[in-house]
Tab-separated table of C-alpha atoms and ligand atoms in Angstrom:
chain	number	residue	atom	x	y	z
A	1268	UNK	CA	121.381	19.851	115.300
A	1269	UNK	CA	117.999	18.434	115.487
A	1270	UNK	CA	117.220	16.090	113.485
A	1271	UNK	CA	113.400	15.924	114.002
A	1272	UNK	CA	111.440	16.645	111.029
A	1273	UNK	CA	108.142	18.547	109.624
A	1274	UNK	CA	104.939	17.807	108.457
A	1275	UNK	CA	103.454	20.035	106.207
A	1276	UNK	CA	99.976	19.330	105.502
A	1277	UNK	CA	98.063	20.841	102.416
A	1278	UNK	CA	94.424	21.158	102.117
A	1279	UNK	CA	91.855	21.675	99.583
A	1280	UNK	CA	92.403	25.276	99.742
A	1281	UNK	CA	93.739	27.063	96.418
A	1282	UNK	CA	93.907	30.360	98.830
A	1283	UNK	CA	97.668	30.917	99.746
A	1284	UNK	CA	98.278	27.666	97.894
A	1285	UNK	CA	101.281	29.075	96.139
A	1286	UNK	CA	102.480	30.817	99.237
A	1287	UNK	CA	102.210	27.421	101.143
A	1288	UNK	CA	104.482	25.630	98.120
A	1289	UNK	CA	106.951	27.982	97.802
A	1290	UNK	CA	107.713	28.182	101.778
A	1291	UNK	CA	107.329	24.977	101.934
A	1292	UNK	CA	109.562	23.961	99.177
A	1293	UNK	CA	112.631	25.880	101.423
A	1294	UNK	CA	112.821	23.550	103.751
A	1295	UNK	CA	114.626	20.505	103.907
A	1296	UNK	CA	113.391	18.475	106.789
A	1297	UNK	CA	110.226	18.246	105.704
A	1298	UNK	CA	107.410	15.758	104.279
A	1299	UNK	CA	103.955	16.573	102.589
A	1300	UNK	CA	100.800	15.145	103.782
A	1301	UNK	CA	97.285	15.506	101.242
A	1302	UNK	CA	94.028	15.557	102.225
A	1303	UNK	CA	91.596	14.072	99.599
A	1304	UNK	CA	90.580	17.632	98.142
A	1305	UNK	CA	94.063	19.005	98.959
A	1306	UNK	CA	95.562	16.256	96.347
A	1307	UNK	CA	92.655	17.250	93.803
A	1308	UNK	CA	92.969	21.037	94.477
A	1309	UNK	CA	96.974	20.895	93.502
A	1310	UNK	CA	95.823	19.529	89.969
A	1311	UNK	CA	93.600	22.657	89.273
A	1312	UNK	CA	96.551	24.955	90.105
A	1313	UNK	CA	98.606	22.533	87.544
A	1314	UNK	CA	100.903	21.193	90.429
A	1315	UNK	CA	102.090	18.019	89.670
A	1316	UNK	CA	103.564	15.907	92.594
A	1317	UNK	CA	106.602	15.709	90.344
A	1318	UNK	CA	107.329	18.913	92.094
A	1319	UNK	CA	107.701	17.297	95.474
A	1320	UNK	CA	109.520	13.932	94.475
A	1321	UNK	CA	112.056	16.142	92.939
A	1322	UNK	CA	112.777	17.796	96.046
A	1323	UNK	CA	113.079	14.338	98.082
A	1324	UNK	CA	109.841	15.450	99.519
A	1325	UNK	CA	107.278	12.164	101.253
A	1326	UNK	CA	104.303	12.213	99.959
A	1327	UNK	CA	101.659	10.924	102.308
A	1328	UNK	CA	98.111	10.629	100.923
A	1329	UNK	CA	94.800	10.502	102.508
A	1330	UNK	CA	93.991	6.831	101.563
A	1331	UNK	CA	93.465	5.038	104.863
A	1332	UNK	CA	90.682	4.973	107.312
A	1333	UNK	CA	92.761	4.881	110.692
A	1334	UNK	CA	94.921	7.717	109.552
A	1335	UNK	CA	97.849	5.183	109.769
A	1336	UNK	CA	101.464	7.730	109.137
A	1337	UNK	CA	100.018	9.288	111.918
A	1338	UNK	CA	101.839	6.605	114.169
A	1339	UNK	CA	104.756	8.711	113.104
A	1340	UNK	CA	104.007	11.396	115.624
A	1341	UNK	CA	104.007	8.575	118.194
A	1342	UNK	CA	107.697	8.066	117.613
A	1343	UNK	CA	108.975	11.428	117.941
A	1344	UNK	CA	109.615	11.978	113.991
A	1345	UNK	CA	108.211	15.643	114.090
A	1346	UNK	CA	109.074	18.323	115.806
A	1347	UNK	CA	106.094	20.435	114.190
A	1348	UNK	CA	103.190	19.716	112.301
A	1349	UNK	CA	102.217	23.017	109.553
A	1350	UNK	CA	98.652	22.922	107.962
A	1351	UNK	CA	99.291	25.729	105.273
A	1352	UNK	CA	96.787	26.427	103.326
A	1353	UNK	CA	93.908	25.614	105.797
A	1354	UNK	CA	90.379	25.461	104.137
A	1355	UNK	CA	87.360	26.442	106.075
A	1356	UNK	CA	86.369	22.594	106.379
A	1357	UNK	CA	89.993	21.478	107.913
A	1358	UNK	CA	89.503	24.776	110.413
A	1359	UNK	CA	86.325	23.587	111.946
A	1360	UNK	CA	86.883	20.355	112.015
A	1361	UNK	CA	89.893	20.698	114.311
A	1362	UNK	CA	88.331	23.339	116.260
A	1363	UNK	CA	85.841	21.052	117.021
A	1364	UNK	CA	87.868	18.237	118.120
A	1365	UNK	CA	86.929	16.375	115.130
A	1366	UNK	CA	89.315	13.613	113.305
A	1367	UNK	CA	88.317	12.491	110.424
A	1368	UNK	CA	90.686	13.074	107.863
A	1369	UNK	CA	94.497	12.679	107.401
A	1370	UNK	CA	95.226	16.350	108.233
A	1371	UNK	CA	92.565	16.657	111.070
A	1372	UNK	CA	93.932	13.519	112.072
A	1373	UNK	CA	97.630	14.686	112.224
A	1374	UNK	CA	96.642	17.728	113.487
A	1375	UNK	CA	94.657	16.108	116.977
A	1376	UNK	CA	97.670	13.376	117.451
A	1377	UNK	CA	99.877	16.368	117.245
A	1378	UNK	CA	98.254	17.907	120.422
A	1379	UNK	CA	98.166	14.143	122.194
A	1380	UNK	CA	101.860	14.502	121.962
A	1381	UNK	CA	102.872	18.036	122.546
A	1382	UNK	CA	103.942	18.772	119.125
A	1383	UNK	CA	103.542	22.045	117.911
A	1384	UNK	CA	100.942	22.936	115.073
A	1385	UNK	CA	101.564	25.880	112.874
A	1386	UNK	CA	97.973	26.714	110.889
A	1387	UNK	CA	97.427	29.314	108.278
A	1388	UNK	CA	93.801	29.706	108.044
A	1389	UNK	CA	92.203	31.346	104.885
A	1390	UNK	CA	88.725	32.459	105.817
A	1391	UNK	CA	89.395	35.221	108.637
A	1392	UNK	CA	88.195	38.574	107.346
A	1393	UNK	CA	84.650	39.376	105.877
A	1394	UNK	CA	85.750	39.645	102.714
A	1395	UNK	CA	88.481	37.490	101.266
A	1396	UNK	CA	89.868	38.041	97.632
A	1397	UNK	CA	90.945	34.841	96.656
A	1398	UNK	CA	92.939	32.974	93.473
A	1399	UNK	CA	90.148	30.722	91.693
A	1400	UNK	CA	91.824	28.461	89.335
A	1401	UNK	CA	91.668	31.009	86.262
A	1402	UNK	CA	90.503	34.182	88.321
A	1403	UNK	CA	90.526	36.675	91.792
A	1404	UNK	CA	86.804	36.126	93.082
A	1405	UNK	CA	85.939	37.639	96.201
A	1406	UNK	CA	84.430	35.974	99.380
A	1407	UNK	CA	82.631	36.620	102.401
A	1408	UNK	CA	83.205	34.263	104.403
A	1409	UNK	CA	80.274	33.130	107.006
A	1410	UNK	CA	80.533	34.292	111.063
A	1411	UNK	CA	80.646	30.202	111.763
A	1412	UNK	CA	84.076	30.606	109.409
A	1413	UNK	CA	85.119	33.242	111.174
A	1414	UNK	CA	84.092	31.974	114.896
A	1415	UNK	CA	86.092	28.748	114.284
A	1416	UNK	CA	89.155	30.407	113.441
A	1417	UNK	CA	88.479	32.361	116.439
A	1418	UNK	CA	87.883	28.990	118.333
A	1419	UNK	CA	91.179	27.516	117.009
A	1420	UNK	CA	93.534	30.302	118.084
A	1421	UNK	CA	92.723	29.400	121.738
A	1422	UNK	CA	94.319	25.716	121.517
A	1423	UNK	CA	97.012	25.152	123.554
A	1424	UNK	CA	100.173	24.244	121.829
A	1425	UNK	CA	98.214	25.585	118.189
A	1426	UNK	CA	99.537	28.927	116.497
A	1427	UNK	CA	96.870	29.979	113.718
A	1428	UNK	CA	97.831	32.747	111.720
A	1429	UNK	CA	96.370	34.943	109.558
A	1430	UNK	CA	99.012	36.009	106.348
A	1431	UNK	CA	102.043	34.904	104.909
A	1432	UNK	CA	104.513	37.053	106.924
A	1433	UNK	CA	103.310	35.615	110.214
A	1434	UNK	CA	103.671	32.242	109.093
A	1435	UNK	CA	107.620	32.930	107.892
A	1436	UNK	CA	108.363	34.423	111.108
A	1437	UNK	CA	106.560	31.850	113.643
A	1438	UNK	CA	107.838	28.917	110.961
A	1439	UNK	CA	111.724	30.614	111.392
A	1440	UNK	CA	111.416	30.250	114.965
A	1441	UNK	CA	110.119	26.930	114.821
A	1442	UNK	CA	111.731	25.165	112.721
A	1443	UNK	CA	115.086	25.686	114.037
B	1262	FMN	C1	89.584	24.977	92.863
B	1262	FMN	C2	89.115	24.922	94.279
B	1262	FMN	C3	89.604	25.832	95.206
B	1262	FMN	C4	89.156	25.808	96.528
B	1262	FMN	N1	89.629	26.740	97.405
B	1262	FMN	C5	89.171	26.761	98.669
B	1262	FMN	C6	89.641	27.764	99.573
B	1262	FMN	O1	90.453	28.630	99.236
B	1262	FMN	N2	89.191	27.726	100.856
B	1262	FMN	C7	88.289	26.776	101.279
B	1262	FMN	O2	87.927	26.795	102.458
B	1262	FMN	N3	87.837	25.794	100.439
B	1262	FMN	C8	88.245	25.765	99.144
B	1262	FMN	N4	87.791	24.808	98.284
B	1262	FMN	C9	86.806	23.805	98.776
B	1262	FMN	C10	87.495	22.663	99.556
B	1262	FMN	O3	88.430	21.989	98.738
B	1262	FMN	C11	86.422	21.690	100.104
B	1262	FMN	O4	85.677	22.344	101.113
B	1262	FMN	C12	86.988	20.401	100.657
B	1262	FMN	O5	85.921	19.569	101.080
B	1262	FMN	C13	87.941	20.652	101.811
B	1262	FMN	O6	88.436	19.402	102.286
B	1262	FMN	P1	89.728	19.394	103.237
B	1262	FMN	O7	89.487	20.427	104.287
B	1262	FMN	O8	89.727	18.000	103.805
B	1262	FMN	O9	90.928	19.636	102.400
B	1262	FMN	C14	88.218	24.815	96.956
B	1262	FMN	C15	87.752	23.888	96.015
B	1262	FMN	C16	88.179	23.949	94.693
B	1262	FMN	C17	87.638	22.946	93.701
């Protein structure tokens, strides 16, 4: 069996938040990396990391400047790194090679070393109904949004989806 793990990474995105936990919360092999809003976001959803600990689940938190747990990647501890939800910010950042964060961070080591990433991005139709912490708002999200997505989907090695049922069958197949 292989033993190689997951890193599931969690952005500032309260769009297929809930989606994101729940899958994520299936798995066993797998650890939890924040970004900075992605740690604040969970709060306004009422998630409390307690959650996570409870189901043996690593925390890692966006707290240093070099990105540092990303040396994990460097000794073959993941087999695939997920970034589920994606916000808009995290989507263009990577698709423009930038590394600045612990996700974006994670997410350009994990192409340096062939691992797989897995992204659900949020913003990828005009118009987006979304969960706001107390409401559904609706969204139209800008052509830059939409061209990164776009812009993502040709990395090699990088499977963006779009919806919850492509991410359970591409996760099924690559998790294993
Ligand atoms: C309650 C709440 C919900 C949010 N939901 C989204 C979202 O669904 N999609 C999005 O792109 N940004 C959303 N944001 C804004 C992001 O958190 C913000 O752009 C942040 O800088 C993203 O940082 P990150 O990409 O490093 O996580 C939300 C912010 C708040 C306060």
């Amino acid at each position: 069996m292989d033993k190689k793990r997951i890193a599931w990474c969690i952005t500032g995105s309260g769009h297929y938040l809930k989606e994101s936990i729940d899958l994520m919360l299936t798995l066993e092999n797998v650890d939890l990396y924040l970004s900075k809003a992605g740690e604040e976001v969970l709060k306004w959803y009422d998630y409390d990391l307690s959650i996570f600990k409870k189901n043996k689940i690593k925390i890692f938190k966006d707290v240093t400047a070099s990105a540092s747990p990303v040396s994990l990647l460097y000794e073959s501890v993941y087999k695939l790194v997920v970034i589920s939800p994606a916000t808009s910010n995290t989507i263009a950042l990577m698709a423009q090679g930038v590394s600045n964060t612990l996700v974006t961070n994670m997410f350009a080591q994990a192409g340096k070393c062939e691992v797989v990433s897995l992204v659900f991005a949020c913003d990828t139709e005009p118009v987006v109904i979304t969960q706001a912490p107390k409401k559904l708002v609706t969204l139209y999200p800008r052509e830059i949004d939409l061209k990164n997505f776009k812009e993502l989907k040709k990395f090699k090695n990088v499977i963006v989806v779009d919806n919850v049922k492509s991410l359970k069958k591409h996760l099924k197949k690559l998790s294993q």
